[in-house]
Structure formats: structure tokens, C-alpha cells
Amino acid sequence: MDQFFTEEQRMVRDTARKLSDQVIAPAAAAIDRDDVFPRTIYETLAEQGLFGVALPEEVGGVGLDAMAACIVMEEIARGSGAVGNAFAIPVEAALFLNHHGSEETRKWIPGIVEGRVIPATAVTEPDCGSDVAAMKTTARRDGDDYVIKGTKAWVTFGEIADVVMVFAKTDPEAGHRGISCILVETDRPGVHRGKSEDLLGMHGLADCMLSFDEVRVPVANRIGPEHGAFKMAMENFNFSRLMMSSMALGMAQAAMEDAVAYANDRRQFGKPIFDFQAIQFMIADMSKDIAAARLLIHHAAKLYDAGHPIALEAAQAKLFTTDMAQVHISNALQIHGGNGYSREFRIERLFRDVRLSQIYEGTNQIQRMIIARQVQKTCA
């Protein structure tokens, strides 16, 4: 499909591919083993301008689009799903601030794009995941300040973030219509970093709980209108689902490449196992579904860049890509046989890392609900 890329998209793809092959992939096993945030790689991505790939030039970005961000994500995730995940955080944070921020909050964009400021987003709570409207964290108005109280869970970069976009109830009685987004600097009194999460995969992302104990923040730190954050978050999910789809796609592509290489080298019964029809059929299905996923993602990205609503297309891309990646990475591990169960082979890490993609940015059960409701609107 790259014959339809623009020259700029090809250039940024080549930059990301070179970094993935030469820097990210060689470090991926150590990142997974040590579970330490890869700060040097993060800064390298920033130096190459990749955090601003979808941002306008006038705010410090590269001036490309969502399509380019998806292309870059696929290449980075080929080298490491965890680094792909780390790439998504500043890209999405800078875009969110550019779309919804005030002059006061937009001042953080250059630091985020340049890698000097590490952002995080805090929505999920210990007792509240997909049901965002049920969050308990509150932001009480007190003069020119908000006073924030509550606990957030699964905060990627929570251990190291300089600023956190906190979603909290500014009107606790109004359900999802009472949620606001407030930017909180983590050095403010009352911000506490909780226990680090010991995760199945996606290591190195400094994931932890954050608690806010009467944290006082200026009203000027609010992003977007008061009580308007639920709609903003739902709109942002459309872009973030494209990013997570592209992350899963990159990992599936890596798994297929590994499966083909292994099947060509591994000999059983006097010939390479690639010669067996059972292996060929698994690889053929990988190729077919990876191509279909890429088309779904790029179609949705093009619609997004053209200004069209993509709730349906983003959910379809996320659902199909992450489900197919889970299946085919498992099949690629099967092709490796017993070696696939060993940490000496990349496929074992891919198998653990990809599982999160079916949960992140709305579980795949939620995606099916979104798709069904969108179809109901068009077919009723």
C-alpha cells in the first residue's frame, strides 16, 4: 500500500523504520526484562520530531497527519510494542492540548513534543474502567482554584510524568455531563505516586496508581470547557484507537516475519517446516488479515484527516486488528514450537505484549457495542 503514500509519509516511515531496526528492536528484550522506562530511546524519538508528526507546524509539529502517525506507530511497534505504547502518549497528549487547550495549557506542547516534558492521562480508577461516568475523583471549585481528590489507576508514565491530564467530576450529580479535564503538575502538594504495576507485558512504561489528596490547581489549568471533558475524551478515543490498532498491527507484522524466518530455517522430517501445508496456511492467513487490518486503519485515518466522523471506522479498526493480532501472534508462537515458549525468541514477548491491545482504549466488547449502535443508526 505504500505506493499510495505521499513523499512526506514515506520519509517519516523510513525514519521510523530505521530507528525501529537499529535502535528499538535491539533494546526491546532488555526493556522487557528490566522493566525500566527507556528514556534514551524516548528522547531519540523526540529528537527525530516523531512526537509532533500529526501536529501543525505553527505549534511545533511536523505538519503531517493521522495517517502518518499510524504509519510511524506500526514501524515502532514492529521493534517493540512497549516503545510503540510510549510513542502514543506524547503524540496524543500534544494533539489533545492543541485541539482543546487554552493559551495557558497549550504552553506545555513544545516541551512534550521535544521530549522535555513527559505527559500522562488519568481517566481509569480502581473501581471504574469502561464506565467513565462512574468515576469518583472530584475537582471542587474554590475561588480561582480546583481542589482535586481521588485515585487513578493504570496511569501509563505515572511514575515519571511531569504533568497529568486528570479527568474528574466538577459536578458529581451530573454523571458524564459533570466531568472536566484539568492539567496537574506532579510536583504540586498532595500528588502521590502509588504502587508500580507488575504487568504481564508492555514493560518499561512506568505504570502506577496516582492519588490526589486535596491537590490545589488553578482554574486556568482546565482543558476545554467545564463539565465538557466526557465529549472531548470520546472524540479523542477515535484517534487513540487508530494508534492502538497500528500498534497491534506492527506487532502482528513482526510476528509474521519471525514465523516465516523460523519456518524457513527449522527442519523436520528432512525439509523446512515452511514446506508443510499446515504452516503455509497459517502464514497465508496472517498475510491476509494483516493486509485487511492495514486497509481498515488507513481508511479510517484518511477519513479522520478529511474531517469526517470515524466512531464506527475507528472501532472497526481497533476490534479487527487487535483480535487478529492476538490470534496470529499465537499462531506464530505455535510455528516456533517449544522455542516459542522461550524468552530467547521475540515471539514470546509479542505474545504477552499484544494482549493489552484488546483492553486498552475501550475493551473489544465496548468496540462491538459502539459498532452495533453505529450500524443501527445507518440501517434503521
PDB file of C-alpha atoms in Angstrom, residues 166-294:
ATOM      1  CA  VAL A 166      -6.769  14.395  35.171  1.00  0.00           C
ATOM      2  CA  PHE A 167     -10.419  13.681  34.424  1.00  0.00           C
ATOM      3  CA  ALA A 168     -12.546  14.497  37.451  1.00  0.00           C
ATOM      4  CA  LYS A 169     -16.119  15.276  38.433  1.00  0.00           C
ATOM      5  CA  THR A 170     -16.692  19.032  38.719  1.00  0.00           C
ATOM      6  CA  ASP A 171     -20.407  18.332  39.090  1.00  0.00           C
ATOM      7  CA  PRO A 172     -20.733  14.949  40.849  1.00  0.00           C
ATOM      8  CA  GLU A 173     -24.506  14.816  40.383  1.00  0.00           C
ATOM      9  CA  ALA A 174     -24.433  15.246  36.613  1.00  0.00           C
ATOM     10  CA  GLY A 175     -22.937  11.888  35.570  1.00  0.00           C
ATOM     11  CA  HIS A 176     -20.891  12.089  32.371  1.00  0.00           C
ATOM     12  CA  ARG A 177     -22.075  15.687  31.874  1.00  0.00           C
ATOM     13  CA  GLY A 178     -20.220  16.747  35.012  1.00  0.00           C
ATOM     14  CA  ILE A 179     -16.665  15.705  34.080  1.00  0.00           C
ATOM     15  CA  SER A 180     -13.832  18.174  33.443  1.00  0.00           C
ATOM     16  CA  CYS A 181     -10.199  17.720  32.421  1.00  0.00           C
ATOM     17  CA  ILE A 182      -7.577  19.524  34.467  1.00  0.00           C
ATOM     18  CA  LEU A 183      -3.845  19.607  33.861  1.00  0.00           C
ATOM     19  CA  VAL A 184      -1.947  18.886  37.087  1.00  0.00           C
ATOM     20  CA  GLU A 185       1.799  19.340  37.546  1.00  0.00           C
ATOM     21  CA  THR A 186       3.016  16.350  39.532  1.00  0.00           C
ATOM     22  CA  ASP A 187       5.206  18.432  41.847  1.00  0.00           C
ATOM     23  CA  ARG A 188       2.136  20.027  43.422  1.00  0.00           C
ATOM     24  CA  PRO A 189       1.493  19.197  47.100  1.00  0.00           C
ATOM     25  CA  GLY A 190      -0.885  16.291  47.530  1.00  0.00           C
ATOM     26  CA  VAL A 191       0.069  14.378  44.382  1.00  0.00           C
ATOM     27  CA  HIS A 192       1.234  10.905  45.400  1.00  0.00           C
ATOM     28  CA  ARG A 193       2.582   8.160  43.189  1.00  0.00           C
ATOM     29  CA  GLY A 194       1.329   4.762  44.293  1.00  0.00           C
ATOM     30  CA  LYS A 195       2.490   1.235  43.742  1.00  0.00           C
ATOM     31  CA  SER A 196       4.081   0.260  40.464  1.00  0.00           C
ATOM     32  CA  GLU A 197       2.069  -2.234  38.467  1.00  0.00           C
ATOM     33  CA  ASP A 198       3.664  -5.638  37.826  1.00  0.00           C
ATOM     34  CA  LEU A 199       2.259  -6.285  34.369  1.00  0.00           C
ATOM     35  CA  LEU A 200       2.067  -9.352  32.149  1.00  0.00           C
ATOM     36  CA  GLY A 201       3.675  -7.455  29.277  1.00  0.00           C
ATOM     37  CA  MET A 202       4.266  -3.920  27.990  1.00  0.00           C
ATOM     38  CA  HIS A 203       7.111  -3.417  30.420  1.00  0.00           C
ATOM     39  CA  GLY A 204       9.074  -0.208  30.815  1.00  0.00           C
ATOM     40  CA  LEU A 205       6.081   2.136  30.825  1.00  0.00           C
ATOM     41  CA  ALA A 206       6.379   3.330  34.442  1.00  0.00           C
ATOM     42  CA  ASP A 207       2.754   2.423  35.105  1.00  0.00           C
ATOM     43  CA  CYS A 208       1.356   3.162  38.567  1.00  0.00           C
ATOM     44  CA  MET A 209      -1.565   4.470  40.586  1.00  0.00           C
ATOM     45  CA  LEU A 210      -1.811   8.191  41.293  1.00  0.00           C
ATOM     46  CA  SER A 211      -3.683   9.712  44.216  1.00  0.00           C
ATOM     47  CA  PHE A 212      -4.706  13.335  44.627  1.00  0.00           C
ATOM     48  CA  ASP A 213      -5.137  14.465  48.214  1.00  0.00           C
ATOM     49  CA  GLU A 214      -6.781  17.894  48.134  1.00  0.00           C
ATOM     50  CA  VAL A 215      -4.492  18.995  45.294  1.00  0.00           C
ATOM     51  CA  ARG A 216      -4.975  22.680  44.567  1.00  0.00           C
ATOM     52  CA  VAL A 217      -4.743  23.671  40.891  1.00  0.00           C
ATOM     53  CA  PRO A 218      -5.611  26.980  39.189  1.00  0.00           C
ATOM     54  CA  VAL A 219      -8.836  27.045  37.200  1.00  0.00           C
ATOM     55  CA  ALA A 220      -6.672  28.244  34.300  1.00  0.00           C
ATOM     56  CA  ASN A 221      -5.255  24.682  34.146  1.00  0.00           C
ATOM     57  CA  ARG A 222      -8.595  23.333  32.953  1.00  0.00           C
ATOM     58  CA  ILE A 223      -8.506  21.913  29.417  1.00  0.00           C
ATOM     59  CA  GLY A 224     -11.666  22.723  27.485  1.00  0.00           C
ATOM     60  CA  PRO A 225     -14.991  23.834  28.954  1.00  0.00           C
ATOM     61  CA  GLU A 226     -16.072  22.977  32.475  1.00  0.00           C
ATOM     62  CA  HIS A 227     -18.147  19.781  32.515  1.00  0.00           C
ATOM     63  CA  GLY A 228     -17.237  19.153  28.868  1.00  0.00           C
ATOM     64  CA  ALA A 229     -14.467  16.554  29.165  1.00  0.00           C
ATOM     65  CA  PHE A 230     -16.547  13.445  28.513  1.00  0.00           C
ATOM     66  CA  LYS A 231     -17.285  14.503  24.941  1.00  0.00           C
ATOM     67  CA  MET A 232     -13.652  15.536  24.462  1.00  0.00           C
ATOM     68  CA  ALA A 233     -12.463  12.151  25.714  1.00  0.00           C
ATOM     69  CA  MET A 234     -14.844  10.246  23.436  1.00  0.00           C
ATOM     70  CA  GLU A 235     -13.629  12.228  20.429  1.00  0.00           C
ATOM     71  CA  ASN A 236     -10.008  11.643  21.421  1.00  0.00           C
ATOM     72  CA  PHE A 237     -10.653   7.904  21.689  1.00  0.00           C
ATOM     73  CA  ASN A 238     -11.232   7.786  17.938  1.00  0.00           C
ATOM     74  CA  PHE A 239      -7.647   8.884  17.258  1.00  0.00           C
ATOM     75  CA  SER A 240      -6.183   6.815  20.084  1.00  0.00           C
ATOM     76  CA  ARG A 241      -7.943   3.703  18.760  1.00  0.00           C
ATOM     77  CA  LEU A 242      -6.194   4.197  15.438  1.00  0.00           C
ATOM     78  CA  MET A 243      -2.904   4.386  17.316  1.00  0.00           C
ATOM     79  CA  MET A 244      -3.602   1.216  19.302  1.00  0.00           C
ATOM     80  CA  SER A 245      -4.713  -0.551  16.125  1.00  0.00           C
ATOM     81  CA  SER A 246      -1.463   0.435  14.431  1.00  0.00           C
ATOM     82  CA  MET A 247       0.498  -0.756  17.460  1.00  0.00           C
ATOM     83  CA  ALA A 248      -1.148  -4.192  17.274  1.00  0.00           C
ATOM     84  CA  LEU A 249      -0.592  -4.215  13.514  1.00  0.00           C
ATOM     85  CA  GLY A 250       3.139  -3.609  13.936  1.00  0.00           C
ATOM     86  CA  MET A 251       3.414  -6.459  16.427  1.00  0.00           C
ATOM     87  CA  ALA A 252       1.470  -8.790  14.118  1.00  0.00           C
ATOM     88  CA  GLN A 253       3.773  -7.861  11.240  1.00  0.00           C
ATOM     89  CA  ALA A 254       6.808  -8.647  13.399  1.00  0.00           C
ATOM     90  CA  ALA A 255       5.294 -11.992  14.386  1.00  0.00           C
ATOM     91  CA  MET A 256       4.694 -12.939  10.753  1.00  0.00           C
ATOM     92  CA  GLU A 257       8.250 -12.004   9.801  1.00  0.00           C
ATOM     93  CA  ASP A 258       9.586 -14.113  12.666  1.00  0.00           C
ATOM     94  CA  ALA A 259       7.308 -17.030  11.782  1.00  0.00           C
ATOM     95  CA  VAL A 260       8.422 -17.055   8.139  1.00  0.00           C
ATOM     96  CA  ALA A 261      12.108 -16.814   9.054  1.00  0.00           C
ATOM     97  CA  TYR A 262      11.804 -19.600  11.614  1.00  0.00           C
ATOM     98  CA  ALA A 263       9.786 -21.840   9.292  1.00  0.00           C
ATOM     99  CA  ASN A 264      12.406 -21.445   6.582  1.00  0.00           C
ATOM    100  CA  ASP A 265      15.252 -22.355   8.947  1.00  0.00           C
ATOM    101  CA  ARG A 266      13.628 -25.063  11.070  1.00  0.00           C
ATOM    102  CA  ARG A 267      13.846 -28.542   9.519  1.00  0.00           C
ATOM    103  CA  GLN A 268      11.713 -31.539  10.429  1.00  0.00           C
ATOM    104  CA  PHE A 269      11.316 -34.813   8.554  1.00  0.00           C
ATOM    105  CA  GLY A 270      14.099 -33.800   6.195  1.00  0.00           C
ATOM    106  CA  LYS A 271      12.774 -30.435   4.995  1.00  0.00           C
ATOM    107  CA  PRO A 272      11.985 -26.896   6.194  1.00  0.00           C
ATOM    108  CA  ILE A 273       8.713 -26.769   8.092  1.00  0.00           C
ATOM    109  CA  PHE A 274       7.601 -23.983   5.756  1.00  0.00           C
ATOM    110  CA  ASP A 275       7.054 -26.746   3.160  1.00  0.00           C
ATOM    111  CA  PHE A 276       4.246 -28.243   5.238  1.00  0.00           C
ATOM    112  CA  GLN A 277       0.792 -27.118   4.219  1.00  0.00           C
ATOM    113  CA  ALA A 278      -0.317 -26.604   7.827  1.00  0.00           C
ATOM    114  CA  ILE A 279       2.404 -23.951   8.262  1.00  0.00           C
ATOM    115  CA  GLN A 280       1.716 -22.368   4.888  1.00  0.00           C
ATOM    116  CA  PHE A 281      -1.977 -21.995   5.679  1.00  0.00           C
ATOM    117  CA  MET A 282      -1.253 -20.233   8.996  1.00  0.00           C
ATOM    118  CA  ILE A 283       1.138 -17.825   7.301  1.00  0.00           C
ATOM    119  CA  ALA A 284      -1.285 -17.204   4.441  1.00  0.00           C
ATOM    120  CA  ASP A 285      -3.993 -16.263   6.939  1.00  0.00           C
ATOM    121  CA  MET A 286      -1.573 -13.958   8.736  1.00  0.00           C
ATOM    122  CA  SER A 287      -0.746 -12.165   5.496  1.00  0.00           C
ATOM    123  CA  LYS A 288      -4.406 -11.818   4.520  1.00  0.00           C
ATOM    124  CA  ASP A 289      -5.570 -10.465   7.862  1.00  0.00           C
ATOM    125  CA  ILE A 290      -2.606  -8.127   8.348  1.00  0.00           C
ATOM    126  CA  ALA A 291      -3.308  -6.607   4.938  1.00  0.00           C
ATOM    127  CA  ALA A 292      -7.011  -6.235   5.767  1.00  0.00           C
ATOM    128  CA  ALA A 293      -6.210  -4.595   9.105  1.00  0.00           C
ATOM    129  CA  ARG A 294      -3.838  -2.135   7.470  1.00  0.00           C
TER     130      ARG A 294
END
